[in-house]
Amino acid sequence: MIVIVDYDAGNVRSVQRACVEVGGDAVISNDPAAVADAERVIFPGVGAAGAAMRNLRARGLDAALVAAVEAGKPVLGICMGMQIALDRSEENDQETLGLVPGQVRRFAFANPALKVPHMGWNAVSVRRPHPLLNGLEQGDECYFVHAYYPAPADLEVVCAVADYEGEFCCALARGSFFATQFHPEKSGRVGLGLLERFAAWDGRA
Amino acid sequence: MLSKRVVACLDVRDGKLAKSVKFVNTRDIGDPVEKARQYYLDGLDELVFYDITASSDRRRIILDVVEAVAEQVFIPLSVGGGVRSVADATDLRLAGADKINVNSAAVRRPALIAECADAVGGQNIVLSMDIRHVGASRAFPSGHEVVIDGGRQPMGIDALAWVREGERLGAGELVVNSIDADGTRDGYALQLTRMISDATRLPVIASGGAGTPAHLYEVLTEGGADAALVASMVHYGNYTVSGLKRYLNERGVKIRMSW
C-alpha cells in the first residue's frame, strides 16, 4: 500500500490517479500513523515552502517522514516534496526537513526571455543510474512547474539534471528517499513509468 | 530549454465536444473524454477544456467531465469557461484541473485573478483573453481591444494594458485568442501574438486561426508564442497531434518527441 501524504499543498488526487493507472494501491492520508504503517510513501506538493512546513509540523508529519526514510522505507518526494527534503529554502527563508544536505534557490536570470516559473516540458538527463530511472531514454521529457530549484551540497545524490540556462538537479536519491522536481503524474508515459517502478521498488539503490 | 507546446482545446457544451466558428454556430463533434485520451496517447503536451454550457447545472457537468478525463490523461489539464469565484477555481482543481482559466469574469472584476492566484497558486492561473483588432487610437494604443462573453461584448480596454494588469495581479500564463482569426483557419494573429509576447514575461499560448501546420510554425517562431492551441485542425481528423509535432520538429522547433 502506498500512502500519499496530504498536507494541503497540492493535487494529491492527481498523484493517486496516476498510481491507480499503473496498478498501484494508493490511499491519501494526513495521519502520521498511516505514514508509519505504510509500505511506501509519496510526498507530493506544490505551493510555498513556508506553508508546506507549517502544515507538516502542525500534524506531526515532518517527524513521520524523517522516520520513514530512516527506517529504509521507500519514499518518493515530488516538486515541493523534493525541495523541503533539503536543509533550507530561499523561499520564505524556510528551514526544511534536512533529509538531504543542501539548499533550495530561486531561479535568477539576467536574460528577460527566460521565464520564471520554469513551466512546461523539459528533457531529463540521467547522471547516475537508479532503479527508478531505468527505462528513461535520452531526450525523454517531463513536466515542470517551479520557481525554485534544489542545489544539493553533495553532488553524489544527483540522479538526473534538466537544463534551464544551466543545469539543475531534477532527480536525487539518498538511501530509500528518491525525489523529482518534475511531476511524474503529469509527465505522460515517462512519468507513469517512474511511478510504476516506485510501486515495486524495495528502497535500495 | 523548455519545449514549445502543442495544446488542444476542447470546447465542451452540455458534456459534449463542440466547435465554434467565430464564436457562434457551435456544433457537437463527439465525446470529450474519448478525444482527450486519443490526443494524450498521440503526444499532446497540454489539454484545455472550455466550458460553454449555458444551463444552470453547468458546474456539475464540467466537473464530471474534468474528473473523467483526469482519470485517463496524465498531462497538464487546463479548464476554463465561466470561472467567477475562488470556489469555482478550487472545485475545478479538486476535480483534477491543474490550471484554471479566467476570462470574462476577470475583466469585469480584476481582483478575481489575485484571489484565485492566492488560493491555487499564480502559476496555475491562466488569463485567457479574447482580443479584437480595432486600429490604434488614443483609447487603444495597441490597436486591439479586449472583448468578453464569447466575443460579443467589447469592454473599452486596451489589450496590452490588460496584459500588464493581469501580470501584475499574479496570473501565471496568458492565452491570446484573436476573435478576428478564430475559426477562419487562415493562421494565428501573428502580429498580435508577437506584440503580447514581447510585452510580458508570462508564457503565451496563441489561440485562434490555426488551419495548417505552417501556421503553428509561424506563431511559435515569428509570433514568439510558447504554445500553439489547436482545435478543429485535429478534431475533424485532418491532422494528428503527432503529425503536427513531427512537422515542427523537422523544422527545428524544440518540441517533445517521445511519449
Short mmCIF file of C-alpha atoms in Angstrom, two decimals:
data_model
loop_
_atom_site.label_atom_id
_atom_site.label_comp_id
_atom_site.label_asym_id
_atom_site.label_seq_id
_atom_site.Cartn_x
_atom_site.Cartn_y
_atom_site.Cartn_z
CA MET A 1 0.00 0.00 0.00
CA ILE A 2 1.27 3.46 -0.98
CA VAL A 3 0.32 6.32 1.31
CA ILE A 4 0.17 9.71 -0.41
CA VAL A 5 0.77 12.39 2.18
CA ASP A 6 -1.85 15.14 2.12
CA TYR A 7 -0.73 18.35 3.78
CA ASP A 8 -2.84 20.90 1.87
CA ALA A 9 -0.02 21.51 -0.55
CA GLY A 10 -1.25 20.24 -3.83
CA ASN A 11 -3.16 17.99 -6.08
CA VAL A 12 -2.74 14.73 -4.22
CA ARG A 13 -5.56 13.19 -6.22
CA SER A 14 -3.64 13.62 -9.47
CA VAL A 15 -0.87 11.55 -7.94
CA GLN A 16 -3.36 8.97 -6.71
CA ARG A 17 -4.98 8.67 -10.16
CA ALA A 18 -1.57 8.14 -11.75
CA CYS A 19 -0.73 5.43 -9.18
CA VAL A 20 -4.04 3.71 -9.92
CA GLU A 21 -3.29 3.89 -13.66
CA VAL A 22 -0.06 1.90 -13.15
CA GLY A 23 -1.75 -0.63 -10.85
CA GLY A 24 -0.55 0.80 -7.54
CA ASP A 25 -2.75 0.62 -4.47
CA ALA A 26 -2.67 4.19 -3.14
CA VAL A 27 -4.52 6.00 -0.36
CA ILE A 28 -4.42 9.65 0.63
CA SER A 29 -3.79 10.44 4.29
CA ASN A 30 -2.68 13.24 6.59
CA ASP A 31 -2.17 10.89 9.55
CA PRO A 32 1.41 10.30 10.78
CA ALA A 33 0.34 6.81 11.93
CA ALA A 34 -0.63 5.94 8.34
CA VAL A 35 2.81 7.07 7.17
CA ALA A 36 4.39 4.88 9.86
CA ASP A 37 2.33 1.85 8.76
CA ALA A 38 2.74 2.41 5.01
CA GLU A 39 4.73 0.09 2.82
CA ARG A 40 5.84 3.09 0.80
CA VAL A 41 5.14 6.81 0.86
CA ILE A 42 4.66 9.52 -1.75
CA PHE A 43 5.21 13.03 -0.62
CA PRO A 44 3.87 15.41 -3.29
CA GLY A 45 3.15 19.07 -3.05
CA VAL A 46 3.07 22.42 -4.75
CA GLY A 47 2.86 25.84 -3.17
CA ALA A 48 5.24 27.70 -0.90
CA ALA A 49 7.88 26.19 1.39
CA GLY A 50 6.76 28.15 4.44
CA ALA A 51 3.14 26.99 4.28
CA ALA A 52 4.22 23.43 3.47
CA MET A 53 6.44 23.18 6.56
CA ARG A 54 3.79 24.76 8.79
CA ASN A 55 1.19 22.24 7.63
CA LEU A 56 3.56 19.30 8.05
CA ARG A 57 4.62 20.32 11.57
CA ALA A 58 1.06 21.04 12.67
CA ARG A 59 0.20 17.39 12.03
CA GLY A 60 3.47 15.79 13.08
CA LEU A 61 4.05 14.65 9.52
CA ASP A 62 7.57 16.11 9.40
CA ALA A 63 8.82 13.65 12.03
CA ALA A 64 6.85 10.79 10.43
CA LEU A 65 8.53 11.38 7.06
CA VAL A 66 12.02 11.57 8.52
CA ALA A 67 11.36 8.37 10.49
CA ALA A 68 10.09 6.59 7.35
CA VAL A 69 13.27 7.44 5.45
CA GLU A 70 15.47 6.49 8.41
CA ALA A 71 13.68 3.12 8.56
CA GLY A 72 14.61 2.48 4.92
CA LYS A 73 11.04 2.71 3.66
CA PRO A 74 10.72 3.78 0.01
CA VAL A 75 9.71 7.46 -0.03
CA LEU A 76 9.13 9.49 -3.18
CA GLY A 77 9.15 13.31 -3.00
CA ILE A 78 7.61 15.29 -5.85
CA CYS A 79 8.21 19.00 -6.56
CA MET A 80 7.76 20.74 -3.19
CA GLY A 81 8.17 17.28 -1.70
CA MET A 82 11.68 17.29 -3.14
CA GLN A 83 12.52 20.84 -2.12
CA ILE A 84 11.57 20.55 1.52
CA ALA A 85 13.74 17.45 1.86
CA LEU A 86 16.80 19.70 1.80
CA ASP A 87 18.11 21.77 4.73
CA ARG A 88 16.84 25.17 3.81
CA SER A 89 14.85 27.03 1.14
CA GLU A 90 15.28 30.59 -0.06
CA GLU A 91 11.51 30.60 -0.43
CA ASN A 92 10.21 32.23 2.77
CA ASP A 93 13.79 31.73 4.09
CA GLN A 94 12.47 28.47 5.47
CA GLU A 95 14.30 25.76 7.39
CA THR A 96 13.20 22.40 5.95
CA LEU A 97 13.44 18.68 6.74
CA GLY A 98 17.16 18.14 6.23
CA LEU A 99 16.89 14.65 4.74
CA VAL A 100 19.41 15.71 2.09
CA PRO A 101 22.13 18.31 2.76
CA GLY A 102 21.77 21.41 0.61
CA GLN A 103 19.74 24.48 -0.23
CA VAL A 104 16.82 25.41 -2.45
CA ARG A 105 17.44 28.51 -4.55
CA ARG A 106 15.33 30.77 -6.74
CA PHE A 107 15.96 30.91 -10.46
CA ALA A 108 17.54 34.27 -11.21
CA PHE A 109 18.24 35.13 -14.81
CA ALA A 110 19.76 38.16 -16.44
CA ASN A 111 18.07 37.16 -19.69
CA PRO A 112 14.49 38.52 -19.64
CA ALA A 113 13.42 35.98 -22.26
CA LEU A 114 13.77 33.23 -19.64
CA LYS A 115 10.59 32.96 -17.71
CA VAL A 116 10.08 32.13 -14.05
CA PRO A 117 8.41 29.83 -13.11
CA HIS A 118 10.12 27.22 -15.24
CA MET A 119 6.88 25.76 -16.57
CA GLY A 120 6.48 23.16 -19.27
CA TRP A 121 8.21 20.13 -20.74
CA ASN A 122 11.96 19.78 -20.49
CA ALA A 123 14.43 16.97 -21.14
CA VAL A 124 15.59 14.93 -18.15
CA SER A 125 19.17 13.66 -18.47
CA VAL A 126 20.23 10.78 -16.24
CA ARG A 127 23.56 11.43 -14.47
CA ARG A 128 23.62 8.44 -12.16
CA PRO A 129 21.76 5.18 -12.73
CA HIS A 130 18.97 4.48 -10.29
CA PRO A 131 16.32 1.73 -10.32
CA LEU A 132 13.54 4.33 -10.58
CA LEU A 133 15.12 5.89 -13.67
CA ASN A 134 15.55 2.61 -15.54
CA GLY A 135 13.93 2.89 -18.92
CA LEU A 136 14.41 6.63 -19.24
CA GLU A 137 15.87 7.37 -22.64
CA GLN A 138 17.93 10.23 -23.97
CA GLY A 139 15.56 13.06 -24.89
CA ASP A 140 12.67 11.91 -22.69
CA GLU A 141 10.89 14.95 -21.29
CA CYS A 142 8.96 15.59 -18.12
CA TYR A 143 6.61 18.32 -16.94
CA PHE A 144 7.89 21.01 -14.58
CA VAL A 145 6.26 23.90 -12.71
CA HIS A 146 8.58 25.63 -10.23
CA ALA A 147 10.37 28.88 -9.48
CA TYR A 148 12.94 27.40 -7.05
CA TYR A 149 15.37 24.54 -7.65
CA PRO A 150 17.28 22.18 -5.37
CA ALA A 151 21.03 22.62 -5.00
CA PRO A 152 22.24 19.57 -3.02
CA ALA A 153 25.56 20.02 -1.23
CA ASP A 154 26.71 16.53 -2.14
CA LEU A 155 26.67 16.01 -5.91
CA GLU A 156 26.67 12.25 -5.33
CA VAL A 157 22.93 12.42 -4.64
CA VAL A 158 22.15 13.90 -8.09
CA CYS A 159 20.50 11.30 -10.32
CA ALA A 160 19.26 13.48 -13.17
CA VAL A 161 19.50 17.06 -14.38
CA ALA A 162 17.49 19.39 -16.60
CA ASP A 163 18.76 22.46 -18.41
CA TYR A 164 17.26 25.89 -17.91
CA GLU A 165 20.03 28.40 -18.56
CA GLY A 166 22.36 25.91 -16.91
CA GLU A 167 21.80 22.50 -15.44
CA PHE A 168 19.97 21.94 -12.20
CA CYS A 169 19.26 18.78 -10.24
CA CYS A 170 15.81 17.42 -11.14
CA ALA A 171 16.06 13.99 -9.52
CA LEU A 172 18.00 12.94 -6.45
CA ALA A 173 18.36 9.89 -4.25
CA ARG A 174 19.64 9.27 -0.78
CA GLY A 175 19.07 5.83 0.69
CA SER A 176 15.40 4.91 0.35
CA PHE A 177 14.46 8.52 -0.44
CA PHE A 178 14.04 9.48 -4.08
CA ALA A 179 12.71 12.79 -5.33
CA THR A 180 11.87 14.58 -8.55
CA GLN A 181 11.45 18.26 -9.29
CA PHE A 182 9.21 17.36 -12.23
CA HIS A 183 5.71 15.94 -11.88
CA PRO A 184 5.70 12.25 -12.85
CA GLU A 185 1.90 12.23 -12.53
CA LYS A 186 1.71 14.83 -15.32
CA SER A 187 4.57 13.57 -17.48
CA GLY A 188 2.73 11.06 -19.63
CA ARG A 189 4.25 7.64 -20.22
CA VAL A 190 7.68 8.65 -18.91
CA GLY A 191 6.28 9.76 -15.56
CA LEU A 192 3.90 6.84 -15.21
CA GLY A 193 6.85 4.50 -15.77
CA LEU A 194 8.67 6.06 -12.84
CA LEU A 195 5.61 5.66 -10.59
CA GLU A 196 5.18 2.06 -11.71
CA ARG A 197 8.79 1.31 -10.75
CA PHE A 198 8.34 3.11 -7.44
CA ALA A 199 5.31 0.91 -6.65
CA ALA A 200 7.63 -2.11 -6.87
CA TRP A 201 10.86 -0.58 -5.50
CA ASP A 202 12.48 -2.11 -2.40
CA GLY A 203 14.20 1.14 -1.42
CA ARG A 204 17.69 0.04 -2.39
CA ALA A 205 19.83 1.77 -4.97
CA MET B 1 15.45 24.51 -22.53
CA LEU B 2 11.70 24.20 -22.43
CA SER B 3 9.97 22.67 -25.40
CA LYS B 4 7.29 24.56 -27.27
CA ARG B 5 3.89 23.06 -26.57
CA VAL B 6 1.06 21.85 -28.78
CA VAL B 7 -2.15 22.39 -26.83
CA ALA B 8 -5.55 21.08 -27.90
CA CYS B 9 -8.68 22.91 -26.89
CA LEU B 10 -11.93 21.06 -26.39
CA ASP B 11 -14.99 23.29 -26.23
CA VAL B 12 -17.46 21.41 -24.07
CA ARG B 13 -21.16 22.11 -24.10
CA ASP B 14 -23.55 20.01 -22.01
CA GLY B 15 -20.73 17.50 -21.53
CA LYS B 16 -20.18 17.09 -25.29
CA LEU B 17 -17.48 18.37 -27.54
CA ALA B 18 -18.40 21.42 -29.62
CA LYS B 19 -16.54 23.60 -32.06
CA SER B 20 -17.38 27.16 -32.90
CA VAL B 21 -16.72 29.30 -35.93
CA LYS B 22 -16.15 32.93 -34.97
CA PHE B 23 -17.70 32.06 -31.61
CA VAL B 24 -21.17 31.28 -32.98
CA ASN B 25 -22.86 28.27 -34.58
CA THR B 26 -21.34 25.68 -32.26
CA ARG B 27 -21.95 22.09 -33.24
CA ASP B 28 -21.36 18.87 -31.35
CA ILE B 29 -18.47 16.76 -32.53
CA GLY B 30 -18.08 13.96 -30.03
CA ASP B 31 -17.15 12.72 -26.60
CA PRO B 32 -14.57 14.91 -24.84
CA VAL B 33 -13.16 12.08 -22.73
CA GLU B 34 -12.54 9.87 -25.74
CA LYS B 35 -10.93 12.72 -27.71
CA ALA B 36 -8.79 13.75 -24.75
CA ARG B 37 -7.45 10.22 -24.33
CA GLN B 38 -6.80 9.91 -28.06
CA TYR B 39 -4.78 13.16 -28.16
CA TYR B 40 -2.90 12.26 -24.98
CA LEU B 41 -1.79 8.95 -26.46
CA ASP B 42 -0.78 10.77 -29.64
CA GLY B 43 1.67 13.07 -27.84
CA LEU B 44 -0.38 16.09 -26.84
CA ASP B 45 1.50 18.38 -24.43
CA GLU B 46 -1.44 20.01 -22.68
CA LEU B 47 -5.21 19.90 -22.81
CA VAL B 48 -7.64 22.79 -22.38
CA PHE B 49 -11.33 22.41 -21.70
CA TYR B 50 -13.51 25.37 -22.32
CA ASP B 51 -16.97 25.00 -20.84
CA ILE B 52 -19.58 26.73 -22.98
CA THR B 53 -22.57 25.14 -21.29
CA ALA B 54 -25.33 27.67 -20.73
CA SER B 55 -27.62 25.67 -18.45
CA SER B 56 -27.91 26.26 -14.73
CA ASP B 57 -26.41 22.91 -13.73
CA ARG B 58 -23.32 23.69 -15.78
CA ARG B 59 -20.85 23.42 -12.92
CA ARG B 60 -21.67 19.81 -12.09
CA ILE B 61 -21.44 18.80 -15.75
CA ILE B 62 -17.99 20.24 -16.35
CA LEU B 63 -16.68 18.88 -13.03
CA ASP B 64 -17.78 15.39 -14.11
CA VAL B 65 -16.05 15.78 -17.47
CA VAL B 66 -12.83 17.01 -15.83
CA GLU B 67 -12.88 14.18 -13.34
CA ALA B 68 -13.42 11.54 -16.03
CA VAL B 69 -10.61 12.97 -18.17
CA ALA B 70 -8.22 13.30 -15.23
CA GLU B 71 -8.50 9.56 -14.65
CA GLN B 72 -7.24 8.81 -18.14
CA VAL B 73 -4.99 11.66 -19.20
CA PHE B 74 -1.63 12.26 -17.49
CA ILE B 75 -0.56 15.61 -18.88
CA PRO B 76 -1.47 19.09 -17.62
CA LEU B 77 -5.20 19.85 -17.77
CA SER B 78 -6.38 23.40 -18.03
CA VAL B 79 -10.04 24.30 -17.59
CA GLY B 80 -12.00 27.47 -18.13
CA GLY B 81 -15.32 28.93 -19.10
CA GLY B 82 -17.49 30.66 -16.54
CA VAL B 83 -14.98 30.76 -13.66
CA ARG B 84 -16.33 33.55 -11.46
CA SER B 85 -15.04 32.83 -7.98
CA VAL B 86 -12.36 31.19 -5.91
CA ALA B 87 -14.88 28.40 -5.20
CA ASP B 88 -15.21 27.72 -8.94
CA ALA B 89 -11.43 27.53 -9.20
CA THR B 90 -10.92 25.25 -6.19
CA ASP B 91 -13.78 22.94 -7.28
CA LEU B 92 -12.15 22.53 -10.68
CA ARG B 93 -8.76 21.89 -9.06
CA LEU B 94 -10.26 19.20 -6.84
CA ALA B 95 -11.89 17.59 -9.88
CA GLY B 96 -8.44 17.33 -11.47
CA ALA B 97 -7.72 20.59 -13.30
CA ASP B 98 -4.11 21.72 -12.97
CA LYS B 99 -4.63 25.17 -14.40
CA ILE B 100 -7.66 27.42 -14.15
CA ASN B 101 -8.51 29.80 -16.97
CA VAL B 102 -10.21 33.06 -16.11
CA ASN B 103 -11.65 35.32 -18.78
CA SER B 104 -14.82 37.43 -18.77
CA ALA B 105 -15.36 37.49 -15.01
CA ALA B 106 -11.78 38.71 -14.51
CA VAL B 107 -12.31 41.58 -16.95
CA ARG B 108 -15.44 42.58 -15.03
CA ARG B 109 -13.71 42.18 -11.66
CA PRO B 110 -9.89 42.03 -11.99
CA ALA B 111 -9.40 41.15 -8.31
CA LEU B 112 -10.60 37.65 -9.24
CA ILE B 113 -7.14 37.00 -10.70
CA ALA B 114 -5.36 37.85 -7.45
CA GLU B 115 -7.88 35.91 -5.37
CA CYS B 116 -7.55 32.77 -7.49
CA ALA B 117 -3.75 33.12 -7.62
CA ASP B 118 -3.70 33.31 -3.86
CA ALA B 119 -5.95 30.25 -3.50
CA VAL B 120 -4.37 27.86 -6.01
CA GLY B 121 -1.01 29.44 -6.90
CA GLY B 122 -0.36 32.06 -9.55
CA GLN B 123 1.43 29.59 -11.81
CA ASN B 124 -1.88 27.74 -12.11
CA ILE B 125 -3.93 30.77 -13.16
CA VAL B 126 -4.22 31.32 -16.88
CA LEU B 127 -5.57 34.66 -18.04
CA SER B 128 -7.46 33.91 -21.22
CA MET B 129 -8.09 36.98 -23.34
CA ASP B 130 -10.37 37.41 -26.32
CA ILE B 131 -8.96 40.22 -28.38
CA ARG B 132 -10.24 42.12 -31.39
CA HIS B 133 -8.35 44.37 -33.79
CA VAL B 134 -9.76 47.91 -33.69
CA GLY B 135 -6.90 50.03 -35.05
CA ALA B 136 -4.62 52.22 -32.95
CA SER B 137 -6.23 55.19 -31.26
CA ARG B 138 -5.86 57.18 -28.06
CA ALA B 139 -8.21 54.74 -26.31
CA PHE B 140 -6.47 51.69 -27.82
CA PRO B 141 -2.74 52.41 -28.20
CA SER B 142 -2.05 48.75 -29.05
CA GLY B 143 -4.73 48.80 -31.75
CA HIS B 144 -6.51 45.93 -30.02
CA GLU B 145 -9.44 45.77 -27.65
CA VAL B 146 -10.45 43.20 -25.03
CA VAL B 147 -13.87 41.65 -25.61
CA ILE B 148 -15.76 39.26 -23.34
CA ASP B 149 -18.72 36.89 -23.20
CA GLY B 150 -17.55 34.76 -26.09
CA GLY B 151 -16.52 37.74 -28.18
CA ARG B 152 -19.83 39.57 -28.06
CA GLN B 153 -19.13 42.30 -25.55
CA PRO B 154 -16.45 45.00 -26.14
CA MET B 155 -15.03 46.35 -22.88
CA GLY B 156 -13.21 49.54 -23.89
CA ILE B 157 -9.97 48.10 -22.51
CA ASP B 158 -6.72 48.14 -24.45
CA ALA B 159 -5.27 44.65 -24.93
CA LEU B 160 -1.73 45.49 -23.78
CA ALA B 161 -2.99 47.40 -20.75
CA TRP B 162 -4.94 44.25 -19.76
CA VAL B 163 -1.90 42.03 -20.26
CA ARG B 164 0.11 44.21 -17.87
CA GLU B 165 -2.70 44.32 -15.35
CA GLY B 166 -3.14 40.54 -15.48
CA GLU B 167 0.57 40.01 -14.89
CA ARG B 168 0.58 42.49 -12.02
CA LEU B 169 -2.37 40.72 -10.40
CA GLY B 170 -0.50 37.42 -10.42
CA ALA B 171 -1.62 35.42 -13.46
CA GLY B 172 0.90 32.75 -14.46
CA GLU B 173 0.20 32.40 -18.14
CA LEU B 174 -1.73 34.07 -20.97
CA VAL B 175 -3.97 32.74 -23.70
CA VAL B 176 -4.12 35.22 -26.56
CA ASN B 177 -7.22 34.44 -28.57
CA SER B 178 -7.83 36.53 -31.65
CA ILE B 179 -11.53 36.95 -32.33
CA ASP B 180 -10.69 38.01 -35.87
CA ALA B 181 -8.73 34.83 -36.59
CA ASP B 182 -10.87 32.38 -34.58
CA GLY B 183 -12.38 29.68 -36.75
CA THR B 184 -11.01 31.11 -40.02
CA ARG B 185 -8.18 28.56 -40.43
CA ASP B 186 -6.22 31.37 -42.10
CA GLY B 187 -3.50 31.43 -39.47
CA TYR B 188 -2.93 32.88 -35.99
CA ALA B 189 -2.86 36.64 -35.43
CA LEU B 190 0.94 36.78 -35.64
CA GLN B 191 1.44 40.48 -35.04
CA LEU B 192 -0.87 40.50 -32.03
CA THR B 193 0.80 37.42 -30.54
CA ARG B 194 4.28 38.89 -31.05
CA MET B 195 3.27 42.20 -29.52
CA ILE B 196 1.98 40.49 -26.40
CA SER B 197 4.91 38.04 -26.13
CA ASP B 198 7.29 40.98 -26.24
CA ALA B 199 5.34 42.86 -23.57
CA THR B 200 5.21 40.15 -20.89
CA ARG B 201 7.40 37.65 -19.05
CA LEU B 202 4.48 35.24 -18.82
CA PRO B 203 4.27 32.26 -21.18
CA VAL B 204 1.91 32.93 -24.08
CA ILE B 205 -0.44 30.41 -25.66
CA ALA B 206 -1.56 31.54 -29.11
CA SER B 207 -5.16 30.73 -29.97
CA GLY B 208 -7.48 31.18 -32.92
CA GLY B 209 -6.94 30.66 -36.63
CA ALA B 210 -4.84 27.51 -36.93
CA GLY B 211 -5.52 25.78 -40.26
CA THR B 212 -2.23 24.27 -41.41
CA PRO B 213 0.97 23.02 -39.71
CA ALA B 214 2.78 26.06 -41.13
CA HIS B 215 0.52 28.28 -39.02
CA LEU B 216 1.81 26.62 -35.86
CA TYR B 217 5.39 27.02 -37.05
CA GLU B 218 4.84 30.74 -37.72
CA VAL B 219 3.29 31.53 -34.37
CA LEU B 220 5.92 29.57 -32.39
CA THR B 221 8.75 31.37 -34.22
CA GLU B 222 7.72 34.77 -35.64
CA GLY B 223 4.82 35.08 -33.23
CA GLY B 224 7.03 34.41 -30.19
CA ALA B 225 4.43 32.11 -28.61
CA ASP B 226 5.39 29.39 -26.12
CA ALA B 227 2.49 27.20 -27.10
CA ALA B 228 0.09 26.86 -30.01
CA LEU B 229 -3.51 25.96 -29.40
CA VAL B 230 -5.34 23.83 -31.96
CA ALA B 231 -8.94 22.72 -32.17
CA SER B 232 -10.73 21.98 -35.44
CA MET B 233 -7.45 21.02 -37.16
CA VAL B 234 -7.26 17.90 -35.03
CA HIS B 235 -10.92 17.43 -34.07
CA TYR B 236 -12.03 16.68 -37.63
CA GLY B 237 -9.18 14.30 -38.32
CA ASN B 238 -7.46 16.41 -40.97
CA TYR B 239 -4.29 16.47 -38.88
CA THR B 240 -2.97 14.48 -35.96
CA VAL B 241 -1.20 15.82 -32.89
CA SER B 242 1.82 13.62 -33.60
CA GLY B 243 1.88 14.75 -37.23
CA LEU B 244 1.91 18.40 -36.20
CA LYS B 245 4.70 17.76 -33.73
CA ARG B 246 6.78 15.92 -36.30
CA TYR B 247 6.32 18.80 -38.72
CA LEU B 248 7.51 21.32 -36.12
CA ASN B 249 10.41 19.14 -35.01
CA GLU B 250 11.63 18.68 -38.58
CA ARG B 251 11.73 22.45 -38.95
CA GLY B 252 13.88 22.95 -35.89
CA VAL B 253 11.24 23.90 -33.32
CA LYS B 254 12.15 22.38 -29.94
CA ILE B 255 9.30 20.02 -29.23
CA ARG B 256 8.74 16.93 -27.06
CA MET B 257 9.10 13.96 -29.39
CA SER B 258 8.91 10.91 -27.14
CA TRP B 259 5.71 9.92 -25.44
#
